[in-house]
XYZ file of C-alpha atoms in Angstrom:
439
model
C -47.320 -64.156 2.145
C -48.548 -60.959 0.463
C -50.242 -59.858 3.704
C -46.970 -60.376 5.677
C -44.999 -58.380 3.076
C -47.564 -55.559 3.275
C -47.310 -55.456 7.092
C -43.467 -55.375 6.911
C -43.456 -52.450 4.472
C -46.090 -50.607 6.549
C -44.135 -51.029 9.792
C -40.871 -49.908 8.140
C -42.555 -46.786 6.813
C -44.137 -46.080 10.213
C -40.798 -46.384 12.027
C -39.137 -44.148 9.431
C -41.779 -41.433 9.838
C -41.631 -41.680 13.628
C -37.829 -41.293 13.635
C -38.036 -38.359 11.249
C -40.499 -36.597 13.534
C -38.230 -37.252 16.521
C -35.219 -35.608 14.802
C -34.703 -31.817 14.929
C -35.199 -29.876 11.718
C -31.880 -29.952 9.819
C -30.159 -27.488 7.527
C -31.857 -24.191 8.453
C -30.500 -21.343 6.325
C -30.764 -17.984 8.032
C -34.173 -16.378 8.252
C -35.822 -14.791 11.262
C -34.492 -16.310 14.531
C -38.025 -16.117 15.948
C -39.063 -18.669 13.326
C -36.330 -21.136 14.249
C -37.240 -24.232 16.297
C -36.829 -23.590 20.024
C -33.884 -25.974 20.397
C -31.986 -24.234 17.570
C -32.707 -20.796 18.972
C -31.706 -21.898 22.456
C -28.324 -23.265 21.375
C -27.631 -20.170 19.267
C -28.211 -17.991 22.349
C -26.130 -20.275 24.573
C -23.238 -20.071 22.105
C -23.388 -16.284 21.771
C -23.785 -15.466 25.448
C -21.098 -17.823 26.691
C -18.607 -16.884 23.979
C -19.049 -13.208 24.897
C -18.508 -14.058 28.577
C -15.473 -16.244 27.731
C -17.216 -19.354 29.104
C -15.763 -21.353 26.249
C -16.284 -24.821 27.743
C -20.007 -24.096 28.218
C -20.313 -22.700 24.710
C -18.573 -25.664 23.041
C -21.448 -28.253 23.015
C -23.863 -25.712 21.540
C -21.297 -24.738 18.892
C -20.589 -28.296 17.821
C -24.322 -29.144 17.694
C -25.039 -26.131 15.472
C -22.119 -26.914 13.172
C -23.234 -30.537 12.832
C -26.923 -29.840 12.275
C -27.254 -26.319 10.860
C -23.947 -25.207 9.256
C -25.682 -22.471 7.216
C -27.751 -21.088 10.078
C -25.995 -17.772 10.677
C -22.583 -16.132 10.156
C -22.359 -15.476 13.893
C -22.065 -19.216 14.541
C -18.631 -18.977 12.877
C -17.642 -15.651 14.383
C -18.454 -16.873 17.883
C -17.237 -20.388 17.134
C -13.803 -19.164 16.074
C -13.693 -17.127 19.264
C -14.509 -20.246 21.287
C -11.800 -22.387 19.654
C -9.178 -19.650 19.987
C -10.119 -19.256 23.645
C -9.911 -22.992 24.327
C -6.560 -23.217 22.523
C -5.184 -20.411 24.667
C -6.401 -22.022 27.894
C -5.328 -25.586 27.040
C -2.354 -26.857 29.021
C -2.105 -30.156 27.178
C -0.201 -29.748 23.896
C -2.418 -32.184 21.985
C -5.569 -30.313 23.015
C -3.981 -26.968 22.235
C -3.128 -28.111 18.697
C -6.585 -29.664 18.273
C -8.379 -26.427 19.103
C -5.978 -24.360 17.027
C -6.715 -26.486 13.968
C -10.467 -26.398 14.626
C -10.333 -22.602 14.763
C -8.423 -22.424 11.479
C -10.787 -24.882 9.793
C -13.755 -22.796 10.886
C -12.505 -19.842 8.826
C -12.701 -22.069 5.741
C -16.184 -23.295 6.659
C -17.336 -19.725 7.088
C -16.072 -18.948 3.583
C -17.829 -22.056 2.231
C -21.238 -20.962 3.489
C -20.986 -17.174 3.656
C -18.290 -16.196 1.153
C -16.148 -13.022 1.471
C -13.012 -15.116 1.044
C -10.460 -12.305 0.749
C -11.513 -10.656 4.000
C -11.982 -13.856 6.023
C -8.599 -15.241 4.960
C -7.037 -12.002 6.186
C -8.583 -12.715 9.600
C -7.209 -16.244 9.426
C -3.752 -14.906 8.632
C -3.630 -13.083 11.963
C -3.441 -16.367 13.914
C -1.866 -18.587 11.261
C 1.806 -17.728 11.930
C 1.352 -18.369 15.671
C -0.377 -21.719 15.101
C 1.345 -23.094 12.015
C 4.951 -21.891 11.916
C 7.202 -24.917 12.236
C 4.212 -27.273 12.297
C 2.239 -26.500 9.148
C 4.609 -24.080 7.429
C 3.675 -25.202 3.933
C -0.007 -24.566 4.675
C 0.973 -21.122 5.924
C 2.911 -20.443 2.712
C -0.093 -21.446 0.584
C -2.406 -19.327 2.721
C -0.245 -16.249 2.176
C -0.083 -16.926 -1.559
C -3.869 -17.060 -1.732
C -4.292 -13.896 0.336
C -1.899 -11.944 -1.870
C -3.661 -13.182 -4.996
C -7.082 -12.158 -3.653
C -6.158 -8.907 -1.909
C -3.353 -7.500 -4.045
C -2.344 -4.044 -2.803
C -4.819 -4.372 0.085
C -2.788 -7.204 1.628
C -1.692 -6.562 5.215
C 1.955 -5.616 5.799
C 2.581 -8.509 8.216
C 1.413 -11.010 5.580
C 3.839 -9.543 3.047
C 6.744 -9.768 5.499
C 5.971 -13.294 6.747
C 5.350 -14.590 3.232
C 8.806 -13.462 2.096
C 10.362 -14.925 5.231
C 8.968 -18.375 4.474
C 10.077 -18.061 0.847
C 13.637 -17.326 2.008
C 13.556 -20.395 4.260
C 12.294 -22.529 1.388
C 15.118 -21.205 -0.816
C 17.666 -22.207 1.821
C 16.106 -25.676 1.840
C 16.342 -25.810 -1.988
C 12.541 -25.862 -2.285
C 12.431 -22.665 -4.370
C 14.636 -21.471 -7.212
C 16.360 -18.093 -7.399
C 13.874 -17.036 -10.064
C 10.894 -17.927 -7.864
C 12.272 -16.025 -4.879
C 13.160 -12.982 -6.982
C 9.758 -12.931 -8.674
C 7.985 -13.140 -5.314
C 10.162 -10.364 -3.899
C 9.262 -8.165 -6.849
C 5.539 -8.892 -6.461
C 5.564 -8.166 -2.733
C 7.705 -5.049 -3.161
C 5.114 -3.613 -5.562
C 2.447 -4.135 -2.895
C 4.627 -2.458 -0.262
C 5.352 0.491 -2.568
C 1.639 0.908 -3.277
C 1.118 1.608 0.441
C 2.606 4.100 2.868
C 3.321 4.513 6.552
C 5.808 3.252 9.122
C 4.643 -0.380 8.996
C 5.121 -0.440 5.222
C 8.566 1.150 5.458
C 9.461 -1.633 7.871
C 7.932 -4.233 5.525
C 10.144 -3.004 2.657
C 13.230 -3.348 4.866
C 12.141 -6.840 5.888
C 11.553 -7.883 2.269
C 15.011 -6.737 1.258
C 16.615 -8.368 4.301
C 14.997 -11.727 3.527
C 16.106 -11.508 -0.100
C 19.646 -10.555 0.881
C 19.783 -13.572 3.202
C 19.520 -15.958 0.245
C 20.681 -13.982 -2.815
C 23.497 -11.481 -3.286
C 21.768 -8.934 -5.483
C 24.464 -6.855 -7.138
C 25.081 -5.574 -10.644
C 27.274 -8.535 -11.567
C 24.432 -10.901 -10.617
C 21.974 -8.932 -12.754
C 24.256 -9.004 -15.807
C 25.049 -12.669 -15.343
C 21.549 -13.933 -14.565
C 19.053 -11.524 -16.135
C 20.630 -9.614 -19.000
C 21.068 -12.781 -21.121
C 17.351 -13.522 -20.634
C 16.486 -10.024 -21.797
C 18.711 -10.255 -24.853
C 17.038 -13.534 -25.766
C 13.623 -11.844 -25.698
C 14.225 -8.076 -25.932
C 10.604 -7.063 -26.595
C 9.146 -8.965 -23.630
C 7.667 -6.278 -21.376
C 7.636 -8.489 -18.293
C 11.314 -9.313 -18.782
C 12.191 -5.624 -19.198
C 10.337 -4.865 -15.951
C 12.217 -7.641 -14.152
C 15.652 -6.488 -15.276
C 14.906 -2.882 -14.329
C 13.658 -3.934 -10.901
C 16.784 -6.019 -10.336
C 19.052 -3.156 -11.431
C 17.309 -0.783 -9.024
C 17.637 -3.287 -6.183
C 21.288 -3.902 -7.014
C 21.914 -0.143 -6.933
C 20.349 0.096 -3.481
C 22.680 -2.677 -2.322
C 25.784 -1.106 -3.861
C 28.667 -0.438 -1.500
C 30.307 2.935 -1.252
C 32.508 3.538 -4.286
C 30.813 0.889 -6.451
C 29.233 1.977 -9.724
C 25.468 1.821 -9.458
C 23.586 -0.410 -11.872
C 21.170 2.443 -12.585
C 24.101 4.405 -14.040
C 24.727 1.777 -16.695
C 23.666 2.692 -20.277
C 21.501 -0.438 -20.300
C 19.324 0.952 -17.521
C 18.321 4.009 -19.540
C 17.856 1.895 -22.647
C 15.442 -0.409 -20.837
C 13.654 2.390 -18.994
C 12.981 4.294 -22.219
C 11.881 1.150 -24.033
C 9.478 0.225 -21.242
C 8.057 3.756 -21.177
C 7.384 3.653 -24.915
C 5.655 0.297 -24.622
C 3.692 1.034 -21.425
C 3.857 4.715 -20.455
C 2.923 5.432 -16.836
C 3.449 8.304 -14.407
C 5.878 6.236 -12.303
C 7.994 5.232 -15.291
C 8.155 8.803 -16.533
C 9.303 9.946 -13.082
C 11.985 7.237 -13.043
C 13.321 8.687 -16.289
C 13.202 12.181 -14.828
C 15.471 10.994 -12.023
C 17.708 9.111 -14.437
C 18.224 12.224 -16.576
C 19.003 14.655 -13.751
C 22.179 15.671 -15.590
C 20.313 16.313 -18.840
C 17.865 19.087 -17.971
C 16.045 19.147 -21.293
C 15.377 15.394 -21.345
C 14.387 15.409 -17.676
C 12.012 18.299 -18.348
C 10.438 16.452 -21.289
C 9.760 13.334 -19.229
C 8.466 15.429 -16.344
C 5.904 17.046 -18.645
C 4.854 13.570 -19.807
C 4.585 12.428 -16.196
C 2.210 15.293 -15.445
C 0.051 14.280 -18.417
C -0.067 10.687 -17.150
C -0.722 11.512 -13.485
C -3.994 10.037 -12.267
C -4.351 12.131 -9.081
C -4.128 15.826 -8.268
C -1.399 15.059 -5.742
C 0.804 13.453 -8.394
C 0.111 16.303 -10.812
C 0.980 18.837 -8.111
C 4.260 17.071 -7.329
C 5.069 17.064 -11.037
C 4.277 20.764 -11.478
C 6.369 21.689 -8.433
C 9.340 19.715 -9.753
C 8.879 21.314 -13.162
C 8.841 24.744 -11.519
C 12.100 23.860 -9.772
C 13.703 22.853 -13.064
C 12.542 26.033 -14.776
C 13.838 28.099 -11.879
C 17.238 26.466 -12.332
C 17.125 27.359 -16.032
C 16.253 30.977 -15.244
C 12.726 30.712 -16.649
C 11.191 32.441 -13.645
C 7.863 33.367 -15.206
C 7.091 29.802 -16.278
C 8.362 28.500 -12.937
C 5.999 30.765 -10.996
C 3.042 29.729 -13.131
C 3.702 26.043 -12.478
C 4.351 26.630 -8.769
C 0.948 28.301 -8.472
C -0.652 25.396 -10.321
C 0.944 22.949 -7.868
C -0.340 24.967 -4.905
C -3.857 25.003 -6.329
C -3.894 21.246 -7.014
C -2.488 20.294 -3.618
C -2.795 22.930 -0.852
C -0.563 20.828 1.430
C 2.479 21.791 -0.692
C 1.415 25.412 -1.223
C 4.012 26.588 1.301
C 6.821 25.026 -0.748
C 5.438 26.569 -3.933
C 5.186 30.087 -2.480
C 8.645 29.782 -0.934
C 10.071 28.971 -4.346
C 8.395 32.027 -5.863
C 9.625 34.229 -2.990
C 13.236 33.163 -3.523
C 12.918 33.885 -7.251
C 11.708 37.370 -6.339
C 14.714 37.802 -4.059
C 17.044 36.661 -6.850
C 15.526 39.267 -9.188
C 16.426 42.223 -6.964
C 18.906 43.725 -9.414
C 16.797 43.265 -12.536
C 13.309 44.091 -11.244
C 13.622 47.692 -10.042
C 10.222 49.159 -10.829
C 9.200 51.835 -13.274
C 11.556 54.453 -11.771
C 14.876 52.776 -10.935
C 16.424 56.017 -9.729
C 13.919 56.085 -6.883
C 15.178 53.634 -4.197
C 11.599 52.897 -3.136
C 10.878 51.671 -6.671
C 14.197 49.840 -6.887
C 13.585 47.977 -3.622
C 9.880 47.237 -4.126
C 10.794 43.741 -5.339
C 11.819 42.821 -1.780
C 8.413 43.872 -0.478
C 6.898 41.474 -3.053
C 9.272 38.759 -1.806
C 8.281 39.541 1.812
C 4.589 39.179 0.942
C 5.236 35.849 -0.736
C 7.292 34.537 2.197
C 4.416 35.590 4.451
C 2.010 33.627 2.255
C 4.322 30.623 2.600
C 4.489 31.008 6.384
C 8.265 31.499 6.298
C 9.121 33.999 9.058
C 12.854 33.619 8.447
C 12.416 34.519 4.795
C 10.248 37.494 5.757
C 12.975 38.815 8.061
C 15.620 38.423 5.368
C 13.519 40.220 2.735
C 12.721 43.071 5.152
C 16.419 43.875 5.485
C 16.342 45.094 1.870
C 13.244 47.292 2.193
C 13.630 51.017 1.530
C 14.875 52.819 4.625
C 12.532 55.107 6.511
C 14.633 58.035 5.319
C 14.254 56.962 1.675
C 10.511 56.586 2.076
C 10.265 60.028 3.741
C 12.585 61.768 1.277
C 10.666 60.551 -1.762
C 7.230 60.839 -0.117
C 6.442 57.189 -0.909
C 4.845 55.910 2.340
C 1.712 53.838 1.564
C 2.012 54.402 -2.192
C 1.448 51.585 -4.679
C 4.379 50.641 -6.899
C 4.534 48.098 -9.703
C 7.634 45.952 -9.378
C 7.865 45.548 -13.139
C 9.855 43.002 -15.193
C 8.631 39.385 -15.087
C 7.083 39.804 -11.645
C 4.610 42.519 -12.568
C 3.107 42.760 -9.072
C 1.969 45.930 -7.340
C 3.040 46.422 -3.732
C 2.538 49.069 -1.058
C 5.687 50.895 -0.022
C 6.745 50.601 3.620
C 10.072 51.312 5.259
C 12.348 49.149 7.354
């Protein structure tokens, strides 16, 4: 009996070892392809070559064998595999097969993430095909995919994802699957992403976002006061609530019809904007207050100076300094305006032309007050226009140059006073020295 039991155990072990030796090595994880077993290496090559040549049917058995036996072998198994499934889905004439290959392709993105990570980037690849494969068939999966992509990618989310995501949300609102609050919150989140980017596709995305929102919610000032203001009053120190109400008021103002009072003109808007700035001061919020206080120059100027302090890029600082120069010019503070215009030009050379133009026009406006050290001499009195001409030239404004030249001393005046080629200080706030030339 014992001898029979021993023989049974021995034979079972022998069969097990024999079967193990007959099976290919499983679960290879990367490494040098030259060290892979020949059958693994062969199928990897077959997959790659045939996928590249669009021989998808030939590539399919090798792909499925590699996925079943060595799912962690190499990232290219998934890159080529997704290509194979997309190709087969495109070629399939039978609807069931087309759907089968579409779903296999989409599943392969998830398997790639499982073994090789880089979820944010790979899901963005998946999102390219998802609306073509899933809309109307797996719309809820598409909605969840977009939500995940936005969460992972934030401001780096693609514009088409932002637009499609809002479109599905609008459809879900129409089907009573989302509340007004949920749709509005999503619109706000996606709008922030769109505003953090620039270019034609993002301008279009913003329009699409607003169109989808308008299709399910009438965003006007009455709606804001009815739906959001009570929430704010119930929790007036809640920063997130303040941000929401301000965003809704801005959107309502954009939607206002001609003749309607804009929500941003309401006293509440300024109250909330100032409160939010005190709690969480940022460049953007300061600039919003600058725009809100356009009719109050001193307040606008104060917030503009704060915006410049808060700016986190030279471009933003330059824009702030140029606006400040414009304000100071309007107040008659030409010296300070010129200083800030020069600062803007130095920080951002791309707006230097605008800065120098502003200075040139201030020179032109000072023609009667800046008449040199000898006002009785017309060459001194008109030297300011030569300074304006030089500044227009620096700005690249040929029209301005021509206009300034009209006011130059005449050739007779230059000859009579023996001033040709002489240096003259313009005087007053300008203080520049120019070389006298005639018209």
